[in-house]
Coordinates of C-alpha atoms in Angstrom, one line a residue:
Chain T
X229 CA 83.7 221.6 74.4
X230 CA 82.4 225.0 75.2
X231 CA 82.2 228.1 73.0
X232 CA 82.2 231.8 73.4
X233 CA 78.7 232.5 72.2
X234 CA 75.5 230.9 70.8
X235 CA 72.3 232.3 69.2
X236 CA 68.8 230.8 69.1
X237 CA 65.8 232.0 67.2
X238 CA 62.4 231.6 68.7
X239 CA 59.3 232.4 66.7
X240 CA 56.7 234.8 68.0
X241 CA 53.4 233.3 69.2
X242 CA 49.9 234.7 69.2
X243 CA 47.3 232.8 71.3
X244 CA 43.8 233.0 70.0
X245 CA 42.1 231.4 73.0
X246 CA 43.2 229.6 76.1
X247 CA 42.2 228.1 79.5
X248 CA 44.4 228.5 82.5
X249 CA 45.5 225.4 84.5
X250 CA 47.5 226.3 87.6
X251 CA 49.3 223.6 89.5
X252 CA 51.7 223.4 92.4
X253 CA 54.5 222.1 90.2
X254 CA 55.3 224.6 87.4
X255 CA 56.1 221.7 85.0
X256 CA 52.4 220.6 85.4
X257 CA 50.9 224.1 85.2
X258 CA 50.1 225.7 81.9
X259 CA 47.3 226.4 79.5
X260 CA 45.3 224.7 76.9
X261 CA 44.5 226.6 73.8
X262 CA 45.7 227.4 70.3
X263 CA 47.4 230.0 68.2
X264 CA 50.0 230.7 65.5
X265 CA 53.8 230.8 65.7
X266 CA 55.3 233.6 63.5
X267 CA 58.3 234.1 61.3
X268 CA 58.6 237.4 63.2
X269 CA 60.4 236.3 66.3
X270 CA 63.2 236.8 68.8
X271 CA 66.9 236.3 68.5
X272 CA 68.7 235.5 71.7
X273 CA 72.5 235.5 71.9
X274 CA 74.2 234.3 75.0
X275 CA 77.9 235.2 75.5
X276 CA 79.8 233.3 78.1
X277 CA 81.8 234.5 81.0
X278 CA 81.2 238.2 81.1
X279 CA 81.2 239.7 84.6
X280 CA 78.9 241.1 85.7
X281 CA 76.4 239.2 83.6
X282 CA 74.1 241.6 81.8
X283 CA 70.8 241.5 79.8
X284 CA 69.9 243.7 76.9
X285 CA 66.6 244.0 75.0
X286 CA 67.1 245.6 71.6
X287 CA 70.3 247.2 72.8
X288 CA 69.0 248.7 76.0
X289 CA 69.8 247.3 79.5
X290 CA 66.9 245.2 80.7
X291 CA 65.9 242.6 83.3
X292 CA 63.8 239.7 82.1
X293 CA 63.0 237.7 85.2
X294 CA 62.5 234.3 83.4
X295 CA 65.8 234.7 81.7
X296 CA 67.6 235.1 85.0
X297 CA 65.9 231.9 86.3
X298 CA 66.9 229.9 83.2
X299 CA 70.6 230.9 83.6
X300 CA 70.4 230.0 87.3
X301 CA 68.9 226.6 86.6
X302 CA 71.5 225.8 84.0
X303 CA 74.3 227.3 86.1
X304 CA 75.5 229.5 83.3
X305 CA 77.1 233.0 83.8
X306 CA 76.6 235.0 80.7
X307 CA 75.4 238.1 79.0
X308 CA 72.0 237.7 77.2
X309 CA 71.2 239.9 74.2
X310 CA 67.5 239.7 73.1
X311 CA 66.7 241.3 69.7
X312 CA 63.2 241.5 68.3
X313 CA 61.1 243.5 65.9
X314 CA 57.9 242.3 67.8
X315 CA 56.1 244.7 70.1
X316 CA 56.9 243.8 73.7
X317 CA 54.0 243.2 76.1
X318 CA 51.5 243.0 73.3
X319 CA 50.7 239.3 73.2
X320 CA 53.5 237.9 71.0
X321 CA 55.2 235.7 73.7
X322 CA 58.4 237.8 73.8
X323 CA 59.1 236.8 77.4
X324 CA 58.6 233.1 76.6
X325 CA 60.8 233.4 73.6
X326 CA 63.5 235.1 75.6
X327 CA 63.4 232.3 78.2
X328 CA 63.4 229.5 75.6
X329 CA 66.1 231.1 73.5
X330 CA 68.3 231.6 76.6
X331 CA 67.9 228.0 77.5
X332 CA 68.9 226.8 74.0
X333 CA 71.8 229.2 73.6
X334 CA 73.1 228.9 77.2
X335 CA 73.1 225.1 76.9
X336 CA 75.2 225.4 73.8
X337 CA 77.6 227.9 75.2
X338 CA 78.2 225.9 78.4
X339 CA 77.9 222.5 76.7
X340 CA 75.5 221.8 79.6
X341 CA 74.3 218.5 78.0
X342 CA 70.5 219.0 78.4
X343 CA 68.0 217.5 75.9
X344 CA 65.6 219.6 74.0
X345 CA 62.7 218.6 76.2
X346 CA 64.7 219.5 79.4
X347 CA 65.4 223.0 78.0
X348 CA 61.8 223.6 77.1
X349 CA 60.7 222.4 80.5
X350 CA 63.3 224.8 82.2
X351 CA 62.0 227.8 80.2
X352 CA 58.3 226.8 80.7
X353 CA 58.9 226.6 84.5
X354 CA 60.6 230.0 84.6
X355 CA 57.6 231.6 82.7
X356 CA 55.0 230.0 84.9
X357 CA 56.8 230.9 88.1
X358 CA 57.2 234.5 87.1
X359 CA 53.6 234.7 85.9
X360 CA 54.6 236.1 82.5
X361 CA 53.0 233.3 80.5
X362 CA 51.4 229.8 80.6
X363 CA 51.6 228.3 77.1
X364 CA 53.9 230.3 74.8
X365 CA 57.1 228.3 75.5
X366 CA 55.8 224.9 74.5
X367 CA 54.0 226.4 71.5
X368 CA 57.2 228.2 70.4
X369 CA 59.2 225.0 70.7
X370 CA 56.9 223.2 68.3
X371 CA 56.3 225.9 65.6
X372 CA 53.4 225.9 63.0
X373 CA 49.9 226.5 64.4
X374 CA 50.1 224.7 67.7
X375 CA 47.2 223.3 69.6
X376 CA 47.9 222.9 73.3
X377 CA 45.8 219.8 74.1
X378 CA 47.0 219.3 77.6
X379 CA 48.8 221.8 79.8
X380 CA 52.4 221.6 81.0
X381 CA 56.0 221.0 80.0
X382 CA 57.2 218.1 77.8
X383 CA 56.5 214.8 79.5
X384 CA 53.3 216.3 81.0
X385 CA 51.6 218.5 78.4
X386 CA 50.5 217.4 75.0
X387 CA 50.5 219.3 71.7
X388 CA 48.9 218.9 68.3
X389 CA 48.9 221.2 65.3
X390 CA 46.8 222.5 62.4
X391 CA 48.5 221.3 59.3
X392 CA 48.5 224.5 57.4
X393 CA 50.6 227.6 56.7
X394 CA 49.4 231.2 56.2
X395 CA 50.4 234.7 55.7
X396 CA 49.7 236.6 58.9
X397 CA 49.1 240.4 59.4
X398 CA 49.0 242.1 62.8
X399 CA 48.6 245.5 64.4
X400 CA 49.5 246.2 68.0
X401 CA 47.7 249.0 69.8
X402 CA 49.7 249.0 73.0
X403 CA 50.8 246.9 76.0
X404 CA 48.7 244.8 78.4
X405 CA 49.9 243.0 81.5
X406 CA 49.7 239.2 81.3
X407 CA 50.4 239.0 85.0
X408 CA 47.4 241.3 85.8
X409 CA 44.9 239.2 83.8
X410 CA 46.2 235.9 85.1
X411 CA 46.0 237.2 88.7
X412 CA 42.2 237.7 88.4
X413 CA 39.6 235.0 88.6
X414 CA 40.0 233.0 85.4
X415 CA 37.0 230.7 85.8
X416 CA 34.8 232.2 83.1
X417 CA 37.7 232.8 80.8
X418 CA 38.8 229.1 81.1
X419 CA 35.3 227.8 80.5
X420 CA 35.2 229.8 77.3
X421 CA 38.6 228.6 76.4
X422 CA 37.6 224.9 76.8
X423 CA 34.6 225.4 74.5
X424 CA 36.8 227.0 71.9
X425 CA 39.3 224.1 72.2
X426 CA 36.6 221.5 71.8
X427 CA 35.5 223.3 68.6
X428 CA 39.0 223.4 67.1
X429 CA 39.8 219.8 68.0
X430 CA 36.7 218.7 66.2
X431 CA 37.7 220.7 63.1
X432 CA 41.4 221.5 63.1
X433 CA 41.4 224.2 60.4
X434 CA 42.7 227.8 60.5
X435 CA 39.3 229.2 59.7
X436 CA 37.9 227.5 62.9
X437 CA 40.9 228.7 64.9
X438 CA 40.0 232.3 63.9
X439 CA 36.3 231.9 64.5
X440 CA 36.7 230.2 67.9
X441 CA 39.2 232.9 68.9
X442 CA 36.7 235.7 68.2
X443 CA 34.0 233.9 70.1
X444 CA 36.4 233.4 73.0
X445 CA 37.5 237.0 73.2
X446 CA 33.8 238.1 73.5
X447 CA 32.8 235.3 75.9
X448 CA 35.8 235.9 78.2
X449 CA 35.2 239.7 78.1
X450 CA 38.7 240.4 77.0
X451 CA 38.1 242.5 73.9
X452 CA 39.5 246.0 73.9
X453 CA 37.8 248.7 71.7
X454 CA 40.6 249.2 69.2
X455 CA 40.7 245.4 68.5
X456 CA 36.9 245.1 68.4
X457 CA 36.9 247.9 65.8
X458 CA 39.6 246.2 63.7
X459 CA 37.9 242.8 63.8
X460 CA 34.7 244.5 62.6
X461 CA 36.6 246.3 59.8
X462 CA 38.1 243.1 58.6
X463 CA 34.7 241.4 58.5
X464 CA 33.4 244.3 56.5
X465 CA 36.3 244.3 54.0
X466 CA 36.4 240.5 53.4
X467 CA 33.2 238.7 52.6
X468 CA 33.7 235.2 53.8
X469 CA 37.4 235.1 54.7
X470 CA 38.6 233.8 58.1
X471 CA 38.5 237.3 59.6
X472 CA 40.6 238.6 62.4
X473 CA 41.1 237.8 66.1
X474 CA 42.8 239.2 69.2
X475 CA 46.2 238.1 70.5
X476 CA 46.0 236.9 74.1
X477 CA 47.0 238.7 76.1
X478 CA 47.7 241.9 74.3
X479 CA 46.0 244.9 72.7
X480 CA 46.8 243.3 69.3
X481 CA 44.7 242.2 66.4
X482 CA 45.9 239.5 63.9
X483 CA 44.4 238.3 60.6
X484 CA 45.1 235.7 58.0
X485 CA 46.0 236.6 54.4
X486 CA 45.4 240.3 53.6
X487 CA 42.5 240.9 56.0
X488 CA 43.9 243.9 57.8
X489 CA 45.4 245.5 54.7
X490 CA 42.0 245.0 52.9
X491 CA 40.4 246.9 55.8
X492 CA 42.7 249.9 55.4
X493 CA 45.2 249.2 58.2
X494 CA 48.9 249.3 57.8
X495 CA 49.8 246.0 59.4
X496 CA 53.1 244.2 60.0
X497 CA 53.3 241.1 57.7
X498 CA 54.8 237.7 58.4
X499 CA 53.9 234.0 58.0
X500 CA 53.3 231.1 60.2
X501 CA 56.7 229.6 61.2
X502 CA 57.4 226.1 59.9
X503 CA 60.0 225.1 62.6
X504 CA 60.0 225.6 66.3
X505 CA 62.8 227.3 68.3
X506 CA 66.2 226.4 67.2
X507 CA 69.9 227.2 67.5
X508 CA 71.2 229.2 64.6
X509 CA 74.7 229.8 63.4
X510 CA 76.4 232.4 65.7
Chain P
X104 CA 37.5 224.6 50.1
X105 CA 39.6 222.1 48.1
X106 CA 42.4 222.8 45.8
X107 CA 44.0 221.1 42.8
X108 CA 47.4 220.2 44.3
X109 CA 49.5 220.5 47.4
X110 CA 53.2 219.7 48.1
X111 CA 54.9 218.7 51.3
X112 CA 58.6 218.5 52.1
X113 CA 59.7 215.7 54.5
X114 CA 63.3 215.6 55.7
X115 CA 65.4 212.5 55.2
X116 CA 66.2 210.6 58.4
X117 CA 69.2 208.4 59.3
X118 CA 68.8 206.2 62.4
X119 CA 72.0 205.5 64.3
X120 CA 70.5 202.9 66.6
X121 CA 67.2 201.4 67.5
X122 CA 65.2 198.8 69.3
X123 CA 62.1 197.2 67.7
X124 CA 58.8 197.2 69.6
X125 CA 56.1 195.3 67.7
X126 CA 52.5 195.6 68.9
X127 CA 49.1 194.4 67.7
X128 CA 48.0 197.9 67.1
X129 CA 50.2 199.7 64.6
X130 CA 49.8 203.0 66.4
X131 CA 51.4 201.4 69.4
X132 CA 54.1 199.6 67.5
X133 CA 57.4 201.4 66.6
X134 CA 61.0 201.7 67.6
X135 CA 63.0 203.5 70.2
X136 CA 66.3 205.0 69.1
X137 CA 67.9 208.1 67.7
X138 CA 69.2 209.7 64.5
X139 CA 69.4 212.8 62.4
X140 CA 66.9 214.5 60.1
X141 CA 68.4 215.9 57.0
X142 CA 68.0 218.9 54.8
X143 CA 68.2 216.4 51.9
X144 CA 64.7 215.1 51.8
X145 CA 61.6 214.2 49.8
X146 CA 59.1 216.4 48.0
X147 CA 55.6 214.9 47.7
X148 CA 53.1 216.5 45.4
X149 CA 49.5 215.3 45.5
X150 CA 47.2 216.2 42.6
X151 CA 43.5 215.7 43.1
X152 CA 41.1 213.8 41.0
X153 CA 43.2 212.2 38.3
X154 CA 41.8 208.8 37.2
X155 CA 43.3 206.3 37.4
X156 CA 45.4 207.6 40.3
X157 CA 49.1 207.1 39.7
X158 CA 52.3 207.2 41.6
X159 CA 55.6 208.4 40.4
X160 CA 59.1 208.2 42.0
X161 CA 61.5 210.6 40.5
X162 CA 59.4 210.7 37.3
X163 CA 59.1 206.9 36.9
X164 CA 55.9 205.0 37.6
X165 CA 56.1 203.4 41.0
X166 CA 54.0 201.7 43.7
X167 CA 54.8 202.7 47.3
X168 CA 52.5 200.6 49.4
X169 CA 52.3 202.9 52.4
X170 CA 51.3 205.7 50.1
X171 CA 48.4 203.7 48.8
X172 CA 47.3 203.0 52.4
X173 CA 47.5 206.7 53.4
X174 CA 45.3 207.7 50.4
X175 CA 42.8 205.0 51.3
X176 CA 42.6 206.0 54.9
X177 CA 42.0 209.7 54.0
X178 CA 39.6 208.7 51.2
X179 CA 41.5 210.8 48.7
X180 CA 41.9 209.9 45.0
X181 CA 44.9 211.5 43.6
X182 CA 48.2 211.2 41.8
X183 CA 51.3 211.3 44.0
X184 CA 54.6 212.5 42.7
X185 CA 57.6 211.7 44.9
X186 CA 60.8 213.5 44.1
X187 CA 64.1 213.0 46.0
X188 CA 67.8 213.2 45.6
X189 CA 68.2 210.7 48.4
X190 CA 69.2 207.1 47.6
X191 CA 66.2 204.8 47.9
X192 CA 66.4 201.7 50.1
X193 CA 69.6 202.9 51.7
X194 CA 68.4 203.9 55.2
X195 CA 67.2 207.5 54.6
X196 CA 63.5 206.9 55.4
X197 CA 62.3 207.6 51.9
X198 CA 59.3 205.3 52.3
X199 CA 58.3 207.0 55.6
X200 CA 58.8 210.4 54.0
X201 CA 56.6 209.4 51.0
X202 CA 53.9 208.3 53.4
X203 CA 54.0 211.3 55.6
X204 CA 54.3 213.8 52.8
X205 CA 51.3 212.1 51.1
X206 CA 49.3 212.5 54.3
X207 CA 50.0 216.2 54.7
X208 CA 49.5 217.0 51.0
X209 CA 46.4 214.8 50.5
X210 CA 44.8 216.4 53.6
X211 CA 45.4 219.8 52.1
X212 CA 44.2 218.9 48.7
X213 CA 41.0 217.3 49.9
X214 CA 40.6 219.7 52.9
X215 CA 40.1 216.5 54.9
X216 CA 40.3 218.4 58.2
X217 CA 42.8 216.1 60.0
X218 CA 45.2 217.5 62.7
X219 CA 49.0 217.1 62.4
X220 CA 49.0 214.3 65.0
X221 CA 46.3 212.4 63.1
X222 CA 48.3 212.7 59.8
X223 CA 51.5 211.5 61.5
X224 CA 49.6 208.6 63.0
X225 CA 48.1 207.6 59.7
X226 CA 51.5 207.6 58.0
X227 CA 53.2 205.8 60.9
X228 CA 50.5 203.1 60.8
X229 CA 50.9 202.6 57.1
X230 CA 54.7 202.2 57.4
X231 CA 54.4 199.7 60.3
X232 CA 51.7 197.7 58.6
X233 CA 53.8 197.4 55.4
X234 CA 56.9 196.6 57.3
X235 CA 58.9 199.3 55.6
X236 CA 59.9 201.2 58.8
X237 CA 59.2 201.6 62.5
X238 CA 60.4 205.0 63.6
X239 CA 61.2 207.3 60.6
X240 CA 57.7 208.9 60.4
X241 CA 57.6 210.3 63.9
X242 CA 61.2 211.4 63.7
X243 CA 60.6 213.1 60.3
X244 CA 57.6 214.9 61.7
X245 CA 59.7 216.4 64.5
X246 CA 62.9 217.4 62.7
X247 CA 66.3 218.1 64.3
X248 CA 68.1 215.2 65.9
X249 CA 65.2 213.2 67.2
X250 CA 65.4 210.8 70.1
X251 CA 62.6 208.2 70.1
X252 CA 62.1 207.8 73.8
X253 CA 58.9 205.6 73.6
X254 CA 57.7 203.9 70.5
X255 CA 54.5 204.6 68.6
X256 CA 52.4 207.3 66.9
X257 CA 51.6 210.7 68.6
X258 CA 49.5 210.1 71.7
X259 CA 51.4 206.9 72.4
X260 CA 55.1 207.4 71.6
X261 CA 57.3 210.1 73.1
X262 CA 60.1 212.1 71.5
X263 CA 62.9 214.2 72.7
X264 CA 65.8 215.8 70.7
X265 CA 69.5 216.7 70.9
X266 CA 69.6 220.5 70.8
X267 CA 72.3 220.9 68.2
X268 CA 72.8 221.4 64.5
X269 CA 75.5 220.0 62.3
X270 CA 76.8 219.6 58.8
X271 CA 76.2 215.9 57.7
X272 CA 78.1 214.0 55.1
X273 CA 77.0 210.6 53.7
X274 CA 77.9 207.9 51.2
X275 CA 75.5 205.2 50.2
X276 CA 77.0 201.9 49.0
X277 CA 73.8 200.2 47.9
X278 CA 70.4 199.0 48.9
X279 CA 69.3 196.9 51.9
X280 CA 65.9 195.6 52.7
X281 CA 64.4 196.9 55.9
X282 CA 61.7 194.3 55.8
X283 CA 64.2 191.4 55.7
X284 CA 66.1 192.6 58.8
X285 CA 62.9 193.4 60.7
X286 CA 61.5 189.9 59.8
X287 CA 64.4 188.2 61.6
X288 CA 64.8 187.7 65.4
X289 CA 65.5 191.2 66.7
X290 CA 66.1 190.3 70.4
X291 CA 69.9 190.9 70.4
X292 CA 69.5 194.0 68.2
X293 CA 66.9 195.5 70.5
X294 CA 69.0 194.8 73.6
X295 CA 71.9 196.7 72.0
X296 CA 69.6 199.5 71.0
X297 CA 68.3 199.9 74.5
X298 CA 71.8 200.2 75.8
X299 CA 72.6 202.8 73.2
X300 CA 69.5 204.8 74.1
X301 CA 70.3 204.7 77.8
X302 CA 73.7 206.2 77.0
X303 CA 72.3 208.9 74.8
X304 CA 69.6 209.9 77.3
X305 CA 72.2 210.3 80.0
X306 CA 74.3 212.5 77.7
X307 CA 72.2 214.0 74.8
X308 CA 75.1 215.2 72.6
X309 CA 75.8 214.6 69.0
X310 CA 79.2 213.0 69.8
X311 CA 77.4 210.5 72.1
X312 CA 74.9 209.7 69.3
X313 CA 77.7 208.9 66.9
X314 CA 79.6 206.8 69.5
X315 CA 76.6 204.9 70.7
X316 CA 75.6 204.3 67.1
X317 CA 78.9 202.7 66.2
X318 CA 78.8 200.5 69.2
X319 CA 75.2 199.5 68.3
X320 CA 76.1 198.5 64.7
X321 CA 78.9 196.2 66.0
X322 CA 76.8 194.7 68.9
X323 CA 73.8 194.1 66.7
X324 CA 76.1 192.5 64.0
X325 CA 74.7 194.8 61.3
X326 CA 77.9 196.4 60.0
X327 CA 78.6 195.7 56.3
X328 CA 82.2 195.8 55.1
X329 CA 82.1 199.0 53.0
X330 CA 80.6 200.9 56.0
X331 CA 83.1 199.4 58.5
X332 CA 86.0 200.5 56.2
X333 CA 84.6 204.0 55.9
X334 CA 84.1 204.3 59.7
X335 CA 87.7 203.2 60.2
X336 CA 88.9 205.6 57.6
X337 CA 87.1 208.5 59.2
X338 CA 88.6 207.6 62.6
X339 CA 92.0 207.6 61.0
X340 CA 91.6 210.9 59.3
X341 CA 90.1 212.8 62.3
X342 CA 91.9 212.6 65.6
X343 CA 89.2 213.0 68.2
X344 CA 86.2 214.1 66.1
X345 CA 82.8 212.5 66.4
X346 CA 83.6 209.9 63.7
X347 CA 81.1 208.1 61.5
X348 CA 78.3 205.7 61.9
X349 CA 76.0 203.4 59.8
X350 CA 72.5 204.4 58.8
X351 CA 69.9 201.9 59.9
X352 CA 68.9 200.0 57.8
X353 CA 71.1 200.7 54.8
X354 CA 74.5 200.2 53.4
X355 CA 75.2 203.8 54.2
X356 CA 77.8 205.6 56.2
X357 CA 77.2 209.1 57.6
X358 CA 79.5 211.5 59.5
X359 CA 79.4 214.9 61.1
X360 CA 81.3 217.9 59.8
X361 CA 83.9 216.9 57.2
X362 CA 84.6 213.4 58.4
X363 CA 84.1 211.6 55.2
X364 CA 85.7 214.3 53.0
X365 CA 88.7 214.3 55.3
X366 CA 89.0 210.5 54.8
X367 CA 89.1 210.9 51.1
X368 CA 85.5 210.0 50.2
X369 CA 83.3 212.1 47.9
X370 CA 80.2 212.3 50.1
X371 CA 76.9 214.0 49.6
X372 CA 76.7 217.0 52.0
X373 CA 73.7 218.4 53.8
X374 CA 72.8 219.6 57.3
X375 CA 70.4 218.6 60.1
X376 CA 66.9 219.9 59.3
X377 CA 65.6 222.4 61.7
X378 CA 61.9 221.8 61.1
X379 CA 59.9 218.7 60.7
X380 CA 57.7 217.7 57.7
X381 CA 55.7 220.6 56.5
X382 CA 53.5 221.8 53.6
X383 CA 55.3 224.0 51.2
X384 CA 53.9 226.4 48.6
X385 CA 52.7 224.5 45.5

């Protein structure tokens, strides 16, 4: 029982802090850390049987390497249309979302008979092998405010979550290459990420996520000036609110509630996403 | 930072087949099996500080033992109001939903600082210790069409899912005691459940879930006459559809698509639930 097309929605994901955990097997590699999944996300539509298979990103021809790999692994020929209002290359996990959405939709189109965990693993492996991300896929599959307790795909990694929902504001100041940062020595970064994770696991609250994320960005020397300014402005505008933090890895600031609005920015507004990635009606 | 009240929504859950796995520690005990979470579910509102604490089920005073236990574990005094359109005691996991919703809402009211996994574990332990269920809580926390691959609470058990969504119809013919069935010898039942799980894991599709569930109900000698009649009627009315199955443990039949309508029944209609249990706005 195959069908002509299927569509999946995958929430965006901002990571507040992380540690990198490479491994020979991409299912074992990944990151530990935490962040927020967002109601602003990515729609991925897979249409079967078109030759030559094509990819589109917001209507323009595109090549997203992890998407190719997912189709190859599932043995599905199809055209993939990725639509998103999120900024690309700015730390929202768009490449992970494209890979995961392709896995879910291609499995449905071809009736490939894979389980949810298998599809998440296939998308995670594609992201890791292409160097475009380490932890977005498993977080986007879970939804909410995911804590990546142990790295890796389902069956290897382990997730928890902060049981809370929130309004989220964000401003993206431009692109940043995930591959470039991950290609450098990540020892100091990862040590800072482990400290942040210890803090959050001892106190799994959104306010602690934001605070640990700010400390991480400074300790890991990842702050860019526009984001540092915005974080300072939010602190100045809101007395003892949770403040703002930087999305890893992007030139992007995000805040809970009305933090960025209060500081005079004109942010995009969304909420934490209650569900993980899912098929939607075509 | 505490607040006066909080509300959680927990999807209903019908189990198609299961095996029972008792253990000395309730976090390790549970069931393997599979089923569907439903958009028809349970709203649980916890209001802080009322003395004496009270419980209500659909507006009537009630005592739900696992709910008491969850409040005790979290050290929260509060009134719990459980509202649901689902039939109670009919195999929809209402007791598990009440326990899990109480955990999420009480944690928010008291700002108790527990993680999602901890709250799921606390609710699971309460259900297992009271004998009211073995696998609903972890399934309801995940959403979708959960496969319980290994029994137990987060950190011990393991879940997967069927990556599909469906319209679900159901008819409940009356109550059935979960405690009474679980108190009997479950050896033959569990052997049948393990066979069904092997089938579904080899072919994680909704059609296989329904077929394996029907076989399980017969092999485990759990079919009641009204449900057997309904399953036969759905088979007669739909040529090669996925058919109907029995909700474990209740006198309830459920079908995908329009199976029960086509067979002349007047079913309740809902869909598989994309998200797991979550806090909602008060």
